[in-house]
PDB file of C-alpha atoms in Angstrom:
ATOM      1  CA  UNK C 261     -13.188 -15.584   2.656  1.00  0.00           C
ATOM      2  CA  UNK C 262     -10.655 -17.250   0.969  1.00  0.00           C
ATOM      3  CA  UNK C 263      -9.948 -17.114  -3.126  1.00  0.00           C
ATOM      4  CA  UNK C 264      -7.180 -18.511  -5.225  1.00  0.00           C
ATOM      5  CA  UNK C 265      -4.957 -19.209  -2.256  1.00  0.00           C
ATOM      6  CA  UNK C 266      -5.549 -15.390  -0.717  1.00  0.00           C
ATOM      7  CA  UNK C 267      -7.582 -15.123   2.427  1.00  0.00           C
ATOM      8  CA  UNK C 268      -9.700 -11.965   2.152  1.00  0.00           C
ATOM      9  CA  UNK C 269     -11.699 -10.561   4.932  1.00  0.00           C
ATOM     10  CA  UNK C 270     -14.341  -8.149   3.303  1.00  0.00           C
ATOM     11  CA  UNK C 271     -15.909  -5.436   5.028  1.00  0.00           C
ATOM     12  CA  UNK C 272     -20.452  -5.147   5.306  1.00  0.00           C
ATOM     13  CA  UNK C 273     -19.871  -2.730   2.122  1.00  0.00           C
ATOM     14  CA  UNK C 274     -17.709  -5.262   0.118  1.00  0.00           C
ATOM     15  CA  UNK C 275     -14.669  -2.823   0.200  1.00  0.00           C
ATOM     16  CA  UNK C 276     -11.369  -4.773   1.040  1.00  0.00           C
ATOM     17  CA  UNK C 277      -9.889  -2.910   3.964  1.00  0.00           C
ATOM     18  CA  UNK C 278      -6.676  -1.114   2.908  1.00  0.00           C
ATOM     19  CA  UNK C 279      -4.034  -3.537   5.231  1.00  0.00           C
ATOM     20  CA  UNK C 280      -5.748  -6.555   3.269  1.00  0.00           C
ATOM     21  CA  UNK C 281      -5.521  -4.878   0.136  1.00  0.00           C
ATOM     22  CA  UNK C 282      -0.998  -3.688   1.151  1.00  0.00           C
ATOM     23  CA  UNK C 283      -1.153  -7.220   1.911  1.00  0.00           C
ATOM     24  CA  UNK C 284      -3.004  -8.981  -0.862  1.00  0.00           C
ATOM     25  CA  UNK C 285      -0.835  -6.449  -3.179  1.00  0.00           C
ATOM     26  CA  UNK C 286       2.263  -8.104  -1.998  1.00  0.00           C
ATOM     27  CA  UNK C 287       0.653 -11.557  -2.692  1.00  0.00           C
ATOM     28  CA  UNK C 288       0.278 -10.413  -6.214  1.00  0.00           C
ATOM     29  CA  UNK C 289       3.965  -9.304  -6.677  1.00  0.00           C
ATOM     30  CA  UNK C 290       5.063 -12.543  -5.111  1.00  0.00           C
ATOM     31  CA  UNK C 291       3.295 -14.368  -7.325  1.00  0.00           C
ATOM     32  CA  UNK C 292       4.211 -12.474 -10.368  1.00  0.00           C
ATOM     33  CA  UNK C 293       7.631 -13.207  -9.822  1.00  0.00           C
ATOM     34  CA  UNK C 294       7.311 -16.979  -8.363  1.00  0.00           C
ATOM     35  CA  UNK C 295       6.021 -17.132 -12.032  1.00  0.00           C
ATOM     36  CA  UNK C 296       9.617 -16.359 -13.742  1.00  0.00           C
ATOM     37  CA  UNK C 297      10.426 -19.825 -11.982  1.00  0.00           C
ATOM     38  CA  UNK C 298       8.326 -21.616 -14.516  1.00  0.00           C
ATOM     39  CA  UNK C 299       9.191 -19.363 -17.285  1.00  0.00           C
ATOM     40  CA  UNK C 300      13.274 -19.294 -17.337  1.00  0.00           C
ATOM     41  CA  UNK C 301      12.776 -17.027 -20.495  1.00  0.00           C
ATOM     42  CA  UNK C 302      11.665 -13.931 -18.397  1.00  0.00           C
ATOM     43  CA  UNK C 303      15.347 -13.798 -16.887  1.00  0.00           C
ATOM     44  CA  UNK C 304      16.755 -12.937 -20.487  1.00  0.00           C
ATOM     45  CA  UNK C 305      15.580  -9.517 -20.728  1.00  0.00           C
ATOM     46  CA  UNK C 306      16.666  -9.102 -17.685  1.00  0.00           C
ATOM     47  CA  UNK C 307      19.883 -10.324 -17.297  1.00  0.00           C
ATOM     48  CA  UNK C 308      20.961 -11.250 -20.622  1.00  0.00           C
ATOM     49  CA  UNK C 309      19.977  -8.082 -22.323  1.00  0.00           C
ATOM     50  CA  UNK C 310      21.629  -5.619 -19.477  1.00  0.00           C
ATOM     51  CA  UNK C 311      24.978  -7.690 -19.470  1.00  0.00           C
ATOM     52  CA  UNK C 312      24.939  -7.414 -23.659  1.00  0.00           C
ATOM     53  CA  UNK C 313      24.444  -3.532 -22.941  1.00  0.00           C
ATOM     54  CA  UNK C 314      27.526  -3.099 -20.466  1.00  0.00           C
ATOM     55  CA  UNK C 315      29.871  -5.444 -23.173  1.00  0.00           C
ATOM     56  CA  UNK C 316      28.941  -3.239 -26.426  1.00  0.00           C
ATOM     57  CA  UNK C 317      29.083   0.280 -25.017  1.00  0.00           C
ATOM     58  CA  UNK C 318      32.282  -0.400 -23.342  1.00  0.00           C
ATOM     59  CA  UNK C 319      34.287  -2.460 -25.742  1.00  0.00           C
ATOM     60  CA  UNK C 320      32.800  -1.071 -29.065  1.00  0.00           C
ATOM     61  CA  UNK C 321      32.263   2.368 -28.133  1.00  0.00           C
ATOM     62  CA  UNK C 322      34.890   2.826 -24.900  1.00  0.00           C
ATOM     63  CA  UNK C 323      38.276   3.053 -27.307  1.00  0.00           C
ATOM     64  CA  UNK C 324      36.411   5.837 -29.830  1.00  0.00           C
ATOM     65  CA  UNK C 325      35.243   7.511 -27.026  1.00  0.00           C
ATOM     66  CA  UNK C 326      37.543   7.831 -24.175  1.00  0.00           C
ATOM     67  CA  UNK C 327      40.737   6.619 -25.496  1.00  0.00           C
ATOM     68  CA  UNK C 328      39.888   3.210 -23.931  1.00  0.00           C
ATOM     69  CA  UNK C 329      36.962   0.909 -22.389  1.00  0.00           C
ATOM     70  CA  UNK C 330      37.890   1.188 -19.231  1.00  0.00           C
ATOM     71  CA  UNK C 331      38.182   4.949 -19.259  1.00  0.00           C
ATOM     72  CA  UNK C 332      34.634   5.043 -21.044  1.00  0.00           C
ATOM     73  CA  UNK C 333      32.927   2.491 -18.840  1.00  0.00           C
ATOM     74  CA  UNK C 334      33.762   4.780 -15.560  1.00  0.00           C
ATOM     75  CA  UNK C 335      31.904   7.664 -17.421  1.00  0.00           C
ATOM     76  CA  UNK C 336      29.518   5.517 -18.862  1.00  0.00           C
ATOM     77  CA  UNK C 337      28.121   2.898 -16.728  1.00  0.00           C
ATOM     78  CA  UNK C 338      25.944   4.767 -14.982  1.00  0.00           C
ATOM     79  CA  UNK C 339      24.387   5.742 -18.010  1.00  0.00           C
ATOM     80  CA  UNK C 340      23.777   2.408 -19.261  1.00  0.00           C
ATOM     81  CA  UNK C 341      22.143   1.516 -15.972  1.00  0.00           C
ATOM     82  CA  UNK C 342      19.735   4.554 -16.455  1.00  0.00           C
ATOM     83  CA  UNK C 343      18.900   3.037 -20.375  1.00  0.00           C
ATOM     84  CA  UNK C 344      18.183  -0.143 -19.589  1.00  0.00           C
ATOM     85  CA  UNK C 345      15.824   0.673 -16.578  1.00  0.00           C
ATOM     86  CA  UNK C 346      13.904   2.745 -18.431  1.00  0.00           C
ATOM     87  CA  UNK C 347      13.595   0.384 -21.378  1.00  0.00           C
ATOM     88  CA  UNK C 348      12.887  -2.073 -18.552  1.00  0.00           C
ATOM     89  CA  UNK C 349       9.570  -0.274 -17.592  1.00  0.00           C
ATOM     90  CA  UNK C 350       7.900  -1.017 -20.700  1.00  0.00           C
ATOM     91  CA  UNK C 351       8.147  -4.592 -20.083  1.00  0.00           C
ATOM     92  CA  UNK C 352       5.439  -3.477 -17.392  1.00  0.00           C
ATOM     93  CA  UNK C 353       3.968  -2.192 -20.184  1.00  0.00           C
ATOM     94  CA  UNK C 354       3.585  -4.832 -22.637  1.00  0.00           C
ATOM     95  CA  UNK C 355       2.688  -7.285 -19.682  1.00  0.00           C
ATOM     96  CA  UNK C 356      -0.338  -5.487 -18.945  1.00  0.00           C
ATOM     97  CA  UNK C 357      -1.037  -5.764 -22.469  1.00  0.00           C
ATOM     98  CA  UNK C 358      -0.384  -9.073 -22.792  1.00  0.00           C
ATOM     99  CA  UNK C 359      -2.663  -9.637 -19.804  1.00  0.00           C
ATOM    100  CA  UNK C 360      -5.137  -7.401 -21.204  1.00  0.00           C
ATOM    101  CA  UNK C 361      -5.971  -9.076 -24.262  1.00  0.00           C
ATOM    102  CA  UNK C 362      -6.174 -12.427 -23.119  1.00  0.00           C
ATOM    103  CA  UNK C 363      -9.288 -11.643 -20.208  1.00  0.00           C
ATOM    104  CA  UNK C 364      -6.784 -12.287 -17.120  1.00  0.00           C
ATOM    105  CA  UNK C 365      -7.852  -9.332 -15.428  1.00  0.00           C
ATOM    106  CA  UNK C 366     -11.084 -10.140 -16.023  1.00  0.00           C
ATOM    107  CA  UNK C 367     -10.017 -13.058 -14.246  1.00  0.00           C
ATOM    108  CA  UNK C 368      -9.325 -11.450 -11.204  1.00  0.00           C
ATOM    109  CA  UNK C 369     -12.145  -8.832 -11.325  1.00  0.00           C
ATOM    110  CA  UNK C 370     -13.844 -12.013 -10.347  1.00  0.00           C
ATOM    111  CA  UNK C 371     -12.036 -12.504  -6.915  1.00  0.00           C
ATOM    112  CA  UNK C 372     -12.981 -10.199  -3.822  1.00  0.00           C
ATOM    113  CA  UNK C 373      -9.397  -8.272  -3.422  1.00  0.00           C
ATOM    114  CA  UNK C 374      -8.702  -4.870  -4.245  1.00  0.00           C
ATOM    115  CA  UNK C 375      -9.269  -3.821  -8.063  1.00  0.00           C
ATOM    116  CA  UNK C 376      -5.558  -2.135  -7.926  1.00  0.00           C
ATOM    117  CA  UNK C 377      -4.211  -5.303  -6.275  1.00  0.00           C
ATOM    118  CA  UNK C 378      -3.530  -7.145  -9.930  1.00  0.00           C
ATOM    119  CA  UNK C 379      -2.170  -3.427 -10.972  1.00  0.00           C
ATOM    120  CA  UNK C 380       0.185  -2.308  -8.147  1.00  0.00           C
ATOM    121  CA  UNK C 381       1.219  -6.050  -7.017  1.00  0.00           C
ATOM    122  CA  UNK C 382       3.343  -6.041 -10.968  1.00  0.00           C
ATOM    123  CA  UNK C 383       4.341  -2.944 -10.636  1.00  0.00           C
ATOM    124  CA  UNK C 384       6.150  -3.860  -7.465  1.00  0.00           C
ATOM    125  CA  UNK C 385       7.481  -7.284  -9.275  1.00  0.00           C
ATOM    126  CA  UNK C 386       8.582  -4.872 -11.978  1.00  0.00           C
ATOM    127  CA  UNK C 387      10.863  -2.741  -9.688  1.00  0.00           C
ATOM    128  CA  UNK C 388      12.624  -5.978  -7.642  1.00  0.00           C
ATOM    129  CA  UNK C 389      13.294  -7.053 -11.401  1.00  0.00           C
ATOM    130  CA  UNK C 390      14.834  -3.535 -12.131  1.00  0.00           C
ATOM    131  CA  UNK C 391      16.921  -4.022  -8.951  1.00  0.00           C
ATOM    132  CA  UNK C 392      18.116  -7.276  -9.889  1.00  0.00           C
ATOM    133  CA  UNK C 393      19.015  -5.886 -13.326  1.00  0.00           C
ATOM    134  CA  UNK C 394      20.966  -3.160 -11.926  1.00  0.00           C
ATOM    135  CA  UNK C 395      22.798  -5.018  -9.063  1.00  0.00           C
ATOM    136  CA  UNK C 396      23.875  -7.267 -11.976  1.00  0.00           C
ATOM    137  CA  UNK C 397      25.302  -4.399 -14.189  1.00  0.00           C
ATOM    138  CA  UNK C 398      26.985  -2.713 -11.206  1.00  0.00           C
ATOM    139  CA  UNK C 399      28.401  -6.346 -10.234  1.00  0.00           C
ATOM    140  CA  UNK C 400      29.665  -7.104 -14.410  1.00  0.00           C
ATOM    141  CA  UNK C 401      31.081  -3.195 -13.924  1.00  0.00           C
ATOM    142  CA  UNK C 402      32.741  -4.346 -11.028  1.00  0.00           C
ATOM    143  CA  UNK C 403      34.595  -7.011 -12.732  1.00  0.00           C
ATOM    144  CA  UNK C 404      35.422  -4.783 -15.733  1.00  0.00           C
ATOM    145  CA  UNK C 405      37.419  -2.528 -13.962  1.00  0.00           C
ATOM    146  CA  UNK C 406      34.503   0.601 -12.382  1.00  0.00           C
ATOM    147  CA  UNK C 407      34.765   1.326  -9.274  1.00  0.00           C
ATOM    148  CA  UNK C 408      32.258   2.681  -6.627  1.00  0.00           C
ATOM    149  CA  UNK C 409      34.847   5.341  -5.150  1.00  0.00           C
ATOM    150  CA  UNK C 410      31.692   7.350  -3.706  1.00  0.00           C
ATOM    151  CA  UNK C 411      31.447   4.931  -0.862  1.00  0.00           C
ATOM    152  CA  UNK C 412      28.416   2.241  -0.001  1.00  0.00           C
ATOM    153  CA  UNK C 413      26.269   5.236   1.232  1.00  0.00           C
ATOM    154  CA  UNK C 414      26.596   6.805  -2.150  1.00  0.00           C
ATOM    155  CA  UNK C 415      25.446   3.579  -3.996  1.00  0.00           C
ATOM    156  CA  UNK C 416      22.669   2.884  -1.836  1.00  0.00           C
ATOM    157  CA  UNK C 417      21.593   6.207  -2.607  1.00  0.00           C
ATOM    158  CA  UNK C 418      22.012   6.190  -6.270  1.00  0.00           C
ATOM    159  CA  UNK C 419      20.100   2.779  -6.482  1.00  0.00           C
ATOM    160  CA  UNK C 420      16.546   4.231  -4.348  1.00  0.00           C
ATOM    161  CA  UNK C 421      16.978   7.304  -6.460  1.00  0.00           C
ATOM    162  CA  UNK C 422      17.154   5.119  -9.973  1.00  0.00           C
ATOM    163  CA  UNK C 423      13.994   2.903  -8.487  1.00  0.00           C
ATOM    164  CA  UNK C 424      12.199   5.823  -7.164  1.00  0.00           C
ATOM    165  CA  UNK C 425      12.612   7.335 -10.667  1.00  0.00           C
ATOM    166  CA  UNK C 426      11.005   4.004 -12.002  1.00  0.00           C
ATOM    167  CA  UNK C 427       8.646   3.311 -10.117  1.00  0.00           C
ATOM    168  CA  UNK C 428       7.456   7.017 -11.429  1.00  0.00           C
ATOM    169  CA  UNK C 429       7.921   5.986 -15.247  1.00  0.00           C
ATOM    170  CA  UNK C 430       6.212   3.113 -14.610  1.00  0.00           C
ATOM    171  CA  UNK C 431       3.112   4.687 -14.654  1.00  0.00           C
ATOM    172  CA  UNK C 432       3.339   6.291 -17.975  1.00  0.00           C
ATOM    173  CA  UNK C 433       4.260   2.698 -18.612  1.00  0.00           C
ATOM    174  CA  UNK C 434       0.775   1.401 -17.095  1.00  0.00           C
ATOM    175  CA  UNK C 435      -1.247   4.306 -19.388  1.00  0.00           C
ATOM    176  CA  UNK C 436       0.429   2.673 -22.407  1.00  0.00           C
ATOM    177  CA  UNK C 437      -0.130  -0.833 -22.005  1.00  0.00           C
ATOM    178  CA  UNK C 438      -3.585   0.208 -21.129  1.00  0.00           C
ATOM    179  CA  UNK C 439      -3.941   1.960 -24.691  1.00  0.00           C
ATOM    180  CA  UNK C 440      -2.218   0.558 -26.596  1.00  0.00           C
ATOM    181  CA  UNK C 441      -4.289  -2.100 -29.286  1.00  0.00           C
ATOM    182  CA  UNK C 442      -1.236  -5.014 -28.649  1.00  0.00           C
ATOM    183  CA  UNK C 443       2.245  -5.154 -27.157  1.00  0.00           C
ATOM    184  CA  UNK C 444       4.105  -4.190 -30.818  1.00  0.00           C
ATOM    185  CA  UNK C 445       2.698  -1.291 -30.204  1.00  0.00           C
ATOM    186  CA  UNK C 446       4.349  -0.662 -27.195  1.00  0.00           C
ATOM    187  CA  UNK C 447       7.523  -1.866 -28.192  1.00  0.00           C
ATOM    188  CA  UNK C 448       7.268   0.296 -30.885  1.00  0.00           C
ATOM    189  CA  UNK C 449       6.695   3.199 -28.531  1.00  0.00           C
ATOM    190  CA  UNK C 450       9.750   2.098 -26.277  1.00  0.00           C
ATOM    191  CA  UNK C 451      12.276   2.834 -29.451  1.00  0.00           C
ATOM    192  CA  UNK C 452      10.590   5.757 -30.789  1.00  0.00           C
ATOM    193  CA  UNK C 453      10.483   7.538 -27.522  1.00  0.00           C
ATOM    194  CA  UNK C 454      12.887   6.238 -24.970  1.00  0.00           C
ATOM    195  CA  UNK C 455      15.274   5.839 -27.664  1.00  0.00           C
ATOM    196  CA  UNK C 456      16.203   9.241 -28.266  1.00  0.00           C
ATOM    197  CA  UNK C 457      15.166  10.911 -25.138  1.00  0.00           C
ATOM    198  CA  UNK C 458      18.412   8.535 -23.840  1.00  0.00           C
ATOM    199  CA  UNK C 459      20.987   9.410 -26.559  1.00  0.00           C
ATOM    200  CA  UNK C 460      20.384  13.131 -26.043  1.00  0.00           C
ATOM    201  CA  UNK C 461      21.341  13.237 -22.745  1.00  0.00           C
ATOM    202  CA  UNK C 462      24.695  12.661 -20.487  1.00  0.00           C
ATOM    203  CA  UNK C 463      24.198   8.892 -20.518  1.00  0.00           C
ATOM    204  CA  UNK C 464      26.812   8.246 -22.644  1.00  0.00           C
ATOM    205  CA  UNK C 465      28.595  11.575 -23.982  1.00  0.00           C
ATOM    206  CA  UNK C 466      29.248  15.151 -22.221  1.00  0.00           C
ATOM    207  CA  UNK C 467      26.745  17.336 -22.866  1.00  0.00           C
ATOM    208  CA  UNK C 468      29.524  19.800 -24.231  1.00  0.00           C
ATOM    209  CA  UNK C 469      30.186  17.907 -26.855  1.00  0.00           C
ATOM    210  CA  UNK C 470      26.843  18.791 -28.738  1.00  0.00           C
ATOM    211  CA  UNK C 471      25.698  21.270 -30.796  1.00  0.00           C
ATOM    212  CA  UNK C 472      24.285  24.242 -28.866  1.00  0.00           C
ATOM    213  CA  UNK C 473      20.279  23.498 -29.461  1.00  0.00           C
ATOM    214  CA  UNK C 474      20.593  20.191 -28.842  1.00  0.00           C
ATOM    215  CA  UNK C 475      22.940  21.098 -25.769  1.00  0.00           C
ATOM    216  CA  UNK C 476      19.748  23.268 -24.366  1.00  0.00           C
ATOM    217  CA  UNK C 477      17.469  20.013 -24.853  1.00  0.00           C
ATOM    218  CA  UNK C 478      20.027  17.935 -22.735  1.00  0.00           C
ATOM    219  CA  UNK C 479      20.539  20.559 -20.253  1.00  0.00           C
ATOM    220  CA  UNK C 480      16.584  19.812 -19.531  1.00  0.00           C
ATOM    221  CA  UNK C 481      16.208  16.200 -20.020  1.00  0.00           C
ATOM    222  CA  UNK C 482      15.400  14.285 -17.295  1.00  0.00           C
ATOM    223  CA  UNK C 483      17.640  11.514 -18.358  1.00  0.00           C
ATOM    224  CA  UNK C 484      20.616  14.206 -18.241  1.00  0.00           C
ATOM    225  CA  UNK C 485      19.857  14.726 -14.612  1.00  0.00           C
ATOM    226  CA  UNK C 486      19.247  11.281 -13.594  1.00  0.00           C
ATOM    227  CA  UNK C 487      22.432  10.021 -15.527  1.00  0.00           C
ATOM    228  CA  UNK C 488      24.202  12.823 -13.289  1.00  0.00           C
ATOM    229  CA  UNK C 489      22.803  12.040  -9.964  1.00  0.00           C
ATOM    230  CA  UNK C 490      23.701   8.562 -10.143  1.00  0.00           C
ATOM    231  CA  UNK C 491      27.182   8.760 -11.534  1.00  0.00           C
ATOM    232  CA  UNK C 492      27.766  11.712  -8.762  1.00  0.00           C
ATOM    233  CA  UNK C 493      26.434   9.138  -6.212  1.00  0.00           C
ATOM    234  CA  UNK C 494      28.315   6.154  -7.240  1.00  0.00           C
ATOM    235  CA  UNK C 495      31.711   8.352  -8.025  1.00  0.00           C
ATOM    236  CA  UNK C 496      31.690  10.789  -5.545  1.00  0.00           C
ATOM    237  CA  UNK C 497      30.637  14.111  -6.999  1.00  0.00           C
ATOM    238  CA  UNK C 498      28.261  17.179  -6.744  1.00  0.00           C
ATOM    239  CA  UNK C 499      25.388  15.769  -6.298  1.00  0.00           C
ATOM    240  CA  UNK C 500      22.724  17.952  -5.144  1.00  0.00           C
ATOM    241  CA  UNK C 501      21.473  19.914  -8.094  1.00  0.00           C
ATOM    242  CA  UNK C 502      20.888  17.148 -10.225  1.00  0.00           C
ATOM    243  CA  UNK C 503      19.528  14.685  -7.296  1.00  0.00           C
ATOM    244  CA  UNK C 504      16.938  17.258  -6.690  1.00  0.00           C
ATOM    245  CA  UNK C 505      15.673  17.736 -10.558  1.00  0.00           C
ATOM    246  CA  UNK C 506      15.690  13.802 -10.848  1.00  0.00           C
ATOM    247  CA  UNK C 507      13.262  13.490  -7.712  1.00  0.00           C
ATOM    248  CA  UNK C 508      11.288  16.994  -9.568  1.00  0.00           C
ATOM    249  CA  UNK C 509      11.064  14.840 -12.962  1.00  0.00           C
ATOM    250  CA  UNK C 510       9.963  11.850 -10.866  1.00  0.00           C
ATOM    251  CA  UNK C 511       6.922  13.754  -8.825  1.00  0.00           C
ATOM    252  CA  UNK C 512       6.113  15.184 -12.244  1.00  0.00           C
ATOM    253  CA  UNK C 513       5.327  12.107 -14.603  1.00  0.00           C
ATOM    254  CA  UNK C 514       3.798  10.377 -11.004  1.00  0.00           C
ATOM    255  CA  UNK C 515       2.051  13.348 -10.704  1.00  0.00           C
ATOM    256  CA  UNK C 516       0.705  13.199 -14.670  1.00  0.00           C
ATOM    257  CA  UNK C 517       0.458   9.934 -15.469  1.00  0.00           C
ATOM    258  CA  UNK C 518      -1.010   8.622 -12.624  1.00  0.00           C
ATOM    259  CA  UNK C 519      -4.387   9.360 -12.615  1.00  0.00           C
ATOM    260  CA  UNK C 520      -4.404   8.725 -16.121  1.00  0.00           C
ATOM    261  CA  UNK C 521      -3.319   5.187 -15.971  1.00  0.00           C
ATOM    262  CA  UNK C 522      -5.694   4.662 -12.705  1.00  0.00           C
ATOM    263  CA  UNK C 523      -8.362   5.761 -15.256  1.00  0.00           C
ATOM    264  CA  UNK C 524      -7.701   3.807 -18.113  1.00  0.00           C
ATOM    265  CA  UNK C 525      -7.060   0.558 -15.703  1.00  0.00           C
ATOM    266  CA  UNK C 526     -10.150   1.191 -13.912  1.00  0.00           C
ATOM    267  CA  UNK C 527     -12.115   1.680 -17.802  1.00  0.00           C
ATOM    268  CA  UNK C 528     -10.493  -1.399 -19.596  1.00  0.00           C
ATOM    269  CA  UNK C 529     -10.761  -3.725 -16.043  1.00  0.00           C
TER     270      UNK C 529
END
């Protein structure tokens, strides 16, 4: 059977067999990001907006903090990377949303693929977007002076463990758009929440520099460990404790949010 350009072989039961559905999922996040061809716009937030990131922090912040950008951009970077991916996931967010409220998944319910086709398929668009984003930060970096002294091993490393991490917050992302009545909403969530949860970590100051409470928060934000990990990774640096609690933090929100968003996609599609 063939609908909207994807051949679909159903089963006697109706179920879509789970190869078709891997594959039909892939068909999705093609097509999601064929689309940015014929919307240039999308690229902004994605390029525009990370390369605006790497320019402030380093030459507005970079003299104040480290005696100079360049100094603060080494320590930094990383940290900036970790921000803007997790501001990127709520661009899955408001898509969804977006999507949502104007019947296109009711759309799709139409077609005979898998219900978590639509779902999955974005979320996997979502993450080659984060890579692009990142690849272009670490390439700007590059050009600025930070260097990737922990070797190619270390930076292939440090990028999985960032998309991994993602992919995981992505989900809390999918529960939100779900939820929430319009995509304000959710952009209002992304600076309320991810906001803070960044600036009180190691992204962009040592966590000795706080006061002690605040210090104890940091110590336990998963932001704090992720920041770590990937700066250890790209620099060359003890790596392992902080690795491990960013892959913890990642298995926990998967592990939470999850089923939740499954549930609210499955209620609202």
């Amino acid at each position: 059977m063939t609908a909207a350009g994807i051949s679909v072989p159903i089963t006697r039961s109706g179920r879509v067999r789970p190869l078709d559905g891997l594959r039909q999922t892939f068909t999705m996040a093609w097509r999601s990001l064929v689309a940015v061809k014929h919307n240039p716009l999308e690229l902004v937030d994605y390029s525009i907006t990370p390369i605006m990131f790497v320019f402030l922090f380093t030459y507005v912040l970079g003299g104040q903090m480290a005696g100079s950008p360049e100094a603060y951009l080494k320590y930094a970077l990383p940290g900036i990377i970790v921000q803007n991916t997790l501001f990127m996931t709520m661009y899955t967010a408001m898509a969804l949303n977006t999507d949502l409220t104007k019947g296109v998944f009711d759309r799709l319910r139409s077609l005979p693929i898998a219900r978590s086709a639509p779902l999955i398929g974005r979320i996997t668009a979502d993450l080659a977007k984060h890579l692009w984003a990142l690849l272009l930060m670490i390439g700007l970096g590059l050009l600025l002076g930070f260097r990737v002294t922990g070797g190619l091993g270390g930076f292939l490393l440090g990028t999985l463990l960032v998309i991994v991490f993602a992919a995981a917050v992505s989900w809390s992302a999918v529960l939100i758009g779900m939820l929430a009545g319009d995509a304000e909403k959710v952009q209002a969530f992304a600076f309320t929440i991810i906001f803070p949860i960044t600036f009180t970590s190691s992204a962009f100051v040592m966590v000795d520099t706080m006061p002690g409470w605040l210090q104890a928060w940091s110590d336990v934000n998963p932001v704090t460990h992720l920041s770590d990990a990937f700066r250890g990774l790209l620099l060359g640096g003890p790596v392992a404790e902080p690795v491990l609690w960013s892959l913890v933090w990642a298995a926990g929100i998967a592990v939470v949010f999850y089923p939740l968003a499954m549930r609210a996609y499955r209620a609202k599609t």
